[in-house]
PDB file of C-alpha atoms in Angstrom:
ATOM      1  CA  MET A 753      16.579   8.190  24.387  1.00  0.00           C
ATOM      2  CA  LYS A 754      19.137   8.561  21.692  1.00  0.00           C
ATOM      3  CA  GLY A 755      17.771   5.630  19.657  1.00  0.00           C
ATOM      4  CA  ILE A 756      14.264   7.061  19.755  1.00  0.00           C
ATOM      5  CA  LEU A 757      15.138  10.663  18.590  1.00  0.00           C
ATOM      6  CA  ARG A 758      17.721   9.318  15.716  1.00  0.00           C
ATOM      7  CA  LYS A 759      13.808   7.203  14.879  1.00  0.00           C
ATOM      8  CA  PHE A 760      11.689  10.209  15.232  1.00  0.00           C
ATOM      9  CA  ILE A 761      14.334  11.834  13.060  1.00  0.00           C
ATOM     10  CA  VAL A 762      13.784   9.613  10.228  1.00  0.00           C
ATOM     11  CA  GLY A 763      10.633   9.141  10.312  1.00  0.00           C
ATOM     12  CA  GLY A 764      10.007  12.671  10.417  1.00  0.00           C
ATOM     13  CA  LEU A 765      12.508  13.266   7.441  1.00  0.00           C
ATOM     14  CA  THR A 766      10.727  10.677   5.432  1.00  0.00           C
ATOM     15  CA  LEU A 767       7.370  11.868   5.820  1.00  0.00           C
ATOM     16  CA  LEU A 768       8.613  15.293   4.834  1.00  0.00           C
ATOM     17  CA  ALA A 769      10.282  14.286   1.712  1.00  0.00           C
ATOM     18  CA  VAL A 770       7.481  12.050   0.774  1.00  0.00           C
ATOM     19  CA  SER A 771       5.030  15.245   1.433  1.00  0.00           C
ATOM     20  CA  GLN A 772       7.052  17.674  -0.313  1.00  0.00           C
ATOM     21  CA  THR A 773       7.184  15.850  -3.444  1.00  0.00           C
ATOM     22  CA  ALA A 774       3.715  14.139  -3.499  1.00  0.00           C
ATOM     23  CA  SER A 775       2.162  18.268  -2.975  1.00  0.00           C
ATOM     24  CA  ALA A 776       4.598  19.695  -5.550  1.00  0.00           C
ATOM     25  CA  SER A 777       3.208  17.181  -7.983  1.00  0.00           C
ATOM     26  CA  SER A 778      -0.254  16.832  -7.060  1.00  0.00           C
ATOM     27  CA  SER A 779      -3.027  17.422  -9.324  1.00  0.00           C
ATOM     28  CA  GLY A 780      -5.791  15.265  -7.380  1.00  0.00           C
ATOM     29  CA  GLU A 781      -5.688  12.715 -10.428  1.00  0.00           C
ATOM     30  CA  GLY A 782      -5.364   9.473  -8.621  1.00  0.00           C
ATOM     31  CA  SER A 783      -5.921  10.778  -5.050  1.00  0.00           C
ATOM     32  CA  GLY A 784      -7.841   9.556  -2.558  1.00  0.00           C
ATOM     33  CA  PHE A 785      -8.333   7.032   0.592  1.00  0.00           C
ATOM     34  CA  TYR A 786      -8.028   2.982  -0.154  1.00  0.00           C
ATOM     35  CA  ILE A 787      -7.915  -0.160   1.876  1.00  0.00           C
ATOM     36  CA  VAL A 788      -6.168  -3.268   1.616  1.00  0.00           C
ATOM     37  CA  PRO A 789      -7.252  -6.445   3.369  1.00  0.00           C
ATOM     38  CA  LYS A 790      -4.400  -8.693   2.683  1.00  0.00           C
ATOM     39  CA  ALA A 791      -3.230 -12.522   3.792  1.00  0.00           C
ATOM     40  CA  VAL A 792       0.225 -12.942   5.589  1.00  0.00           C
ATOM     41  CA  VAL A 793       2.810 -15.576   5.330  1.00  0.00           C
ATOM     42  CA  VAL A 794       5.491 -15.188   7.983  1.00  0.00           C
ATOM     43  CA  LEU A 795       8.564 -16.829   6.413  1.00  0.00           C
ATOM     44  CA  GLY A 796      10.250 -17.706   9.618  1.00  0.00           C
ATOM     45  CA  ASP A 797      13.738 -17.250  10.835  1.00  0.00           C
ATOM     46  CA  THR A 798      16.894 -18.683  13.325  1.00  0.00           C
ATOM     47  CA  ILE A 799      17.577 -16.221  15.742  1.00  0.00           C
ATOM     48  CA  THR A 800      19.755 -16.061  19.208  1.00  0.00           C
ATOM     49  CA  HIS A 801      17.752 -14.990  22.089  1.00  0.00           C
ATOM     50  CA  HIS A 802      19.519 -14.479  25.332  1.00  0.00           C
ATOM     51  CA  GLY A 803      21.415 -17.321  24.736  1.00  0.00           C
ATOM     52  CA  HIS A 804      19.135 -19.772  23.480  1.00  0.00           C
ATOM     53  CA  GLU A 805      18.427 -20.527  19.719  1.00  0.00           C
ATOM     54  CA  LEU A 806      14.785 -19.765  18.596  1.00  0.00           C
ATOM     55  CA  ASN A 807      14.200 -21.493  15.052  1.00  0.00           C
ATOM     56  CA  GLY A 808      11.091 -19.668  13.360  1.00  0.00           C
ATOM     57  CA  ASP A 809       8.717 -21.916  11.066  1.00  0.00           C
ATOM     58  CA  ALA A 810       6.721 -20.254   8.299  1.00  0.00           C
ATOM     59  CA  GLY A 811       3.318 -19.106   9.587  1.00  0.00           C
ATOM     60  CA  VAL A 812       0.283 -17.300   8.166  1.00  0.00           C
ATOM     61  CA  GLY A 813      -2.135 -14.562   9.227  1.00  0.00           C
ATOM     62  CA  ALA A 814      -3.705 -11.733   7.900  1.00  0.00           C
ATOM     63  CA  GLY A 815      -3.247  -7.837   7.694  1.00  0.00           C
ATOM     64  CA  ILE A 816      -4.900  -4.330   6.353  1.00  0.00           C
ATOM     65  CA  ASP A 817      -3.313  -1.430   5.167  1.00  0.00           C
ATOM     66  CA  LEU A 818      -5.547   2.092   5.439  1.00  0.00           C
ATOM     67  CA  GLY A 819      -3.892   4.213   3.034  1.00  0.00           C
ATOM     68  CA  TYR A 820      -3.862   8.011   0.919  1.00  0.00           C
ATOM     69  CA  SER A 821      -3.164   8.776  -2.178  1.00  0.00           C
ATOM     70  CA  PHE A 822      -1.786  11.929  -2.739  1.00  0.00           C
ATOM     71  CA  THR A 823      -1.184  11.196  -6.559  1.00  0.00           C
ATOM     72  CA  PRO A 824      -1.232   8.454  -8.454  1.00  0.00           C
ATOM     73  CA  ASN A 825       2.638   7.696  -7.365  1.00  0.00           C
ATOM     74  CA  TYR A 826       2.772   8.388  -3.935  1.00  0.00           C
ATOM     75  CA  ALA A 827       0.956   7.635  -0.840  1.00  0.00           C
ATOM     76  CA  LEU A 828       1.008   7.275   2.778  1.00  0.00           C
ATOM     77  CA  GLU A 829      -0.976   4.258   4.660  1.00  0.00           C
ATOM     78  CA  LEU A 830      -0.968   2.982   8.106  1.00  0.00           C
ATOM     79  CA  SER A 831      -0.438  -1.128   8.540  1.00  0.00           C
ATOM     80  CA  ALA A 832      -1.311  -3.569  10.812  1.00  0.00           C
ATOM     81  CA  THR A 833      -1.073  -7.720  10.759  1.00  0.00           C
ATOM     82  CA  HIS A 834      -1.352 -10.797  12.750  1.00  0.00           C
ATOM     83  CA  ALA A 835       0.197 -14.080  12.249  1.00  0.00           C
ATOM     84  CA  GLU A 836       1.168 -17.341  14.087  1.00  0.00           C
ATOM     85  CA  ALA A 837       3.677 -19.542  13.481  1.00  0.00           C
ATOM     86  CA  ASP A 838       5.530 -22.403  15.099  1.00  0.00           C
ATOM     87  CA  VAL A 839       8.890 -21.710  17.014  1.00  0.00           C
ATOM     88  CA  VAL A 840      11.641 -24.410  18.637  1.00  0.00           C
ATOM     89  CA  GLU A 841      13.961 -23.123  21.103  1.00  0.00           C
ATOM     90  CA  ASP A 842      17.151 -24.591  21.262  1.00  0.00           C
ATOM     91  CA  ASP A 843      15.584 -27.715  19.154  1.00  0.00           C
ATOM     92  CA  HIS A 844      12.846 -29.086  21.968  1.00  0.00           C
ATOM     93  CA  VAL A 845      10.721 -26.726  23.261  1.00  0.00           C
ATOM     94  CA  LYS A 846       7.800 -25.972  20.927  1.00  0.00           C
ATOM     95  CA  ASP A 847       5.733 -23.004  20.958  1.00  0.00           C
ATOM     96  CA  THR A 848       3.356 -21.031  19.061  1.00  0.00           C
ATOM     97  CA  ALA A 849       4.754 -17.340  18.113  1.00  0.00           C
ATOM     98  CA  GLU A 850       1.991 -14.449  17.734  1.00  0.00           C
ATOM     99  CA  TYR A 851       3.613 -11.569  15.707  1.00  0.00           C
ATOM    100  CA  THR A 852       1.140  -8.271  16.009  1.00  0.00           C
ATOM    101  CA  THR A 853       2.832  -5.239  13.939  1.00  0.00           C
ATOM    102  CA  TYR A 854       1.580  -1.781  13.366  1.00  0.00           C
ATOM    103  CA  GLY A 855       3.180   0.592  10.868  1.00  0.00           C
ATOM    104  CA  PHE A 856       3.516   4.036   9.184  1.00  0.00           C
ATOM    105  CA  ASN A 857       4.555   3.832   4.961  1.00  0.00           C
ATOM    106  CA  ALA A 858       5.520   6.115   2.458  1.00  0.00           C
ATOM    107  CA  VAL A 859       4.414   4.327  -0.710  1.00  0.00           C
ATOM    108  CA  TYR A 860       5.743   5.124  -4.321  1.00  0.00           C
ATOM    109  CA  THR A 861       3.956   3.034  -6.872  1.00  0.00           C
ATOM    110  CA  ARG A 862       5.186   3.370 -10.598  1.00  0.00           C
ATOM    111  CA  ILE A 863       2.886   2.328 -13.475  1.00  0.00           C
ATOM    112  CA  LEU A 864       5.023   0.030 -16.053  1.00  0.00           C
ATOM    113  CA  PHE A 865       2.445  -0.948 -18.413  1.00  0.00           C
ATOM    114  CA  GLY A 866      -1.284  -1.491 -18.819  1.00  0.00           C
ATOM    115  CA  HIS A 867      -2.571  -2.436 -15.791  1.00  0.00           C
ATOM    116  CA  PHE A 868       0.626  -3.438 -13.773  1.00  0.00           C
ATOM    117  CA  ALA A 869       2.411  -1.516 -11.267  1.00  0.00           C
ATOM    118  CA  ILE A 870       5.687  -1.790  -9.161  1.00  0.00           C
ATOM    119  CA  LEU A 871       5.472  -0.705  -6.129  1.00  0.00           C
ATOM    120  CA  ALA A 872       8.058  -0.048  -3.248  1.00  0.00           C
ATOM    121  CA  LYS A 873       7.281   0.543   0.920  1.00  0.00           C
ATOM    122  CA  LEU A 874       9.613   2.472   3.424  1.00  0.00           C
ATOM    123  CA  GLY A 875       8.323   2.650   6.740  1.00  0.00           C
ATOM    124  CA  TYR A 876       8.435   2.085  10.802  1.00  0.00           C
ATOM    125  CA  ALA A 877       6.519  -0.577  12.306  1.00  0.00           C
ATOM    126  CA  TRP A 878       6.219  -1.735  16.172  1.00  0.00           C
ATOM    127  CA  GLU A 879       6.019  -5.861  16.480  1.00  0.00           C
ATOM    128  CA  TYR A 880       4.481  -7.391  19.638  1.00  0.00           C
ATOM    129  CA  GLU A 881       5.456 -11.066  20.041  1.00  0.00           C
ATOM    130  CA  LYS A 882       4.051 -13.415  22.543  1.00  0.00           C
ATOM    131  CA  MET A 883       5.637 -16.875  22.981  1.00  0.00           C
ATOM    132  CA  ASP A 884       3.694 -18.088  26.237  1.00  0.00           C
ATOM    133  CA  LYS A 885       5.446 -21.474  26.837  1.00  0.00           C
ATOM    134  CA  LEU A 886       8.609 -19.781  26.128  1.00  0.00           C
ATOM    135  CA  HIS A 887       7.979 -16.741  28.660  1.00  0.00           C
ATOM    136  CA  ILE A 888       8.913 -14.589  25.586  1.00  0.00           C
ATOM    137  CA  LYS A 889       6.523 -11.281  25.538  1.00  0.00           C
ATOM    138  CA  GLU A 890       9.103  -8.168  23.913  1.00  0.00           C
ATOM    139  CA  THR A 891       8.202  -5.010  21.889  1.00  0.00           C
ATOM    140  CA  LEU A 892      10.575  -4.614  18.838  1.00  0.00           C
ATOM    141  CA  ASP A 893      10.494  -1.509  16.720  1.00  0.00           C
ATOM    142  CA  GLY A 894      12.563  -0.919  13.457  1.00  0.00           C
ATOM    143  CA  VAL A 895      12.464   0.438  10.043  1.00  0.00           C
ATOM    144  CA  THR A 896      10.472  -1.663   7.363  1.00  0.00           C
ATOM    145  CA  TYR A 897      10.316  -2.278   3.464  1.00  0.00           C
ATOM    146  CA  ALA A 898       8.889  -3.542   0.785  1.00  0.00           C
ATOM    147  CA  LEU A 899       8.565  -4.595  -2.704  1.00  0.00           C
ATOM    148  CA  GLY A 900       5.801  -5.433  -4.824  1.00  0.00           C
ATOM    149  CA  PHE A 901       3.526  -5.343  -7.651  1.00  0.00           C
ATOM    150  CA  GLU A 902      -0.282  -4.370  -8.200  1.00  0.00           C
ATOM    151  CA  TYR A 903      -2.071  -5.603 -11.145  1.00  0.00           C
ATOM    152  CA  GLY A 904      -5.724  -3.931 -11.723  1.00  0.00           C
ATOM    153  CA  VAL A 905      -8.549  -5.674 -12.143  1.00  0.00           C
ATOM    154  CA  ALA A 906     -11.327  -2.957 -12.186  1.00  0.00           C
ATOM    155  CA  ASP A 907     -11.549   1.156 -12.152  1.00  0.00           C
ATOM    156  CA  ASN A 908     -11.121   0.766  -8.188  1.00  0.00           C
ATOM    157  CA  MET A 909      -9.597  -2.837  -7.328  1.00  0.00           C
ATOM    158  CA  GLU A 910      -6.426  -3.977  -7.479  1.00  0.00           C
ATOM    159  CA  LEU A 911      -4.611  -7.460  -6.971  1.00  0.00           C
ATOM    160  CA  VAL A 912      -1.651  -6.690  -4.475  1.00  0.00           C
ATOM    161  CA  PHE A 913       1.472  -8.974  -3.928  1.00  0.00           C
ATOM    162  CA  GLU A 914       4.396  -7.336  -1.401  1.00  0.00           C
ATOM    163  CA  ALA A 915       7.690  -9.207  -0.209  1.00  0.00           C
ATOM    164  CA  GLU A 916       8.300  -7.412   3.127  1.00  0.00           C
ATOM    165  CA  GLY A 917      11.712  -6.844   5.581  1.00  0.00           C
ATOM    166  CA  ALA A 918      12.501  -5.489   8.484  1.00  0.00           C
ATOM    167  CA  ASN A 919      15.635  -4.078  10.383  1.00  0.00           C
ATOM    168  CA  VAL A 920      14.216  -5.927  13.336  1.00  0.00           C
ATOM    169  CA  THR A 921      15.462  -9.199  14.617  1.00  0.00           C
ATOM    170  CA  SER A 922      12.983 -11.519  15.391  1.00  0.00           C
ATOM    171  CA  SER A 923      12.281 -15.532  14.429  1.00  0.00           C
ATOM    172  CA  ARG A 924       9.430 -13.943  12.196  1.00  0.00           C
ATOM    173  CA  GLY A 925      11.637 -13.475   9.461  1.00  0.00           C
ATOM    174  CA  GLU A 926      10.533 -11.980   5.977  1.00  0.00           C
ATOM    175  CA  SER A 927       6.841 -11.926   5.030  1.00  0.00           C
ATOM    176  CA  LEU A 928       5.004 -12.534   1.623  1.00  0.00           C
ATOM    177  CA  LEU A 929       1.510 -10.608   1.476  1.00  0.00           C
ATOM    178  CA  PHE A 930      -1.121 -10.864  -1.057  1.00  0.00           C
ATOM    179  CA  GLY A 931      -4.177  -8.545  -0.869  1.00  0.00           C
ATOM    180  CA  LEU A 932      -7.318  -6.944  -2.393  1.00  0.00           C
ATOM    181  CA  LYS A 933      -6.728  -3.017  -2.751  1.00  0.00           C
ATOM    182  CA  TYR A 934     -10.144  -1.075  -2.571  1.00  0.00           C
ATOM    183  CA  LYS A 935      -9.941   2.695  -3.977  1.00  0.00           C
ATOM    184  CA  PHE A 936     -12.668   5.195  -2.544  1.00  0.00           C
TER     185      PHE A 936
END
């Protein structure tokens, strides 16, 4: 219970800080809804799970972000991804892992020059892992963070690249995400 309360407080403070900053500087310019369909590459990681070593391979999947920009610099978004990758337990039992993740992110974007911008994300996510042969079905949660860039290709479209991590111990490992942002 103590852990859940701490997570709720951290999430609430993050949301409050972003929303206060965004509303204080909001001029209406650059605001609006957006959607980002994306390809996901999970890089895999080696972890210890109940005394067994799980070695996660790289895998692929898809995802989507739904967000609202308060200003050209600040946004809040909901995200979802699904990816699959091979996992080997103790170097002999092979299984296919399914990773489904849902999250909430505060986003900061800064235009560097021309159509090129950097972005940073901080959020909270819930990951559902399923490995049938290994009898693993778990829900993990924790803080997520990402750094990336956006490149404007039209007035309402941007190419997006993100490198994402989390404080969750999972054979999924870190992720690379490639997408196309559509602004409404």
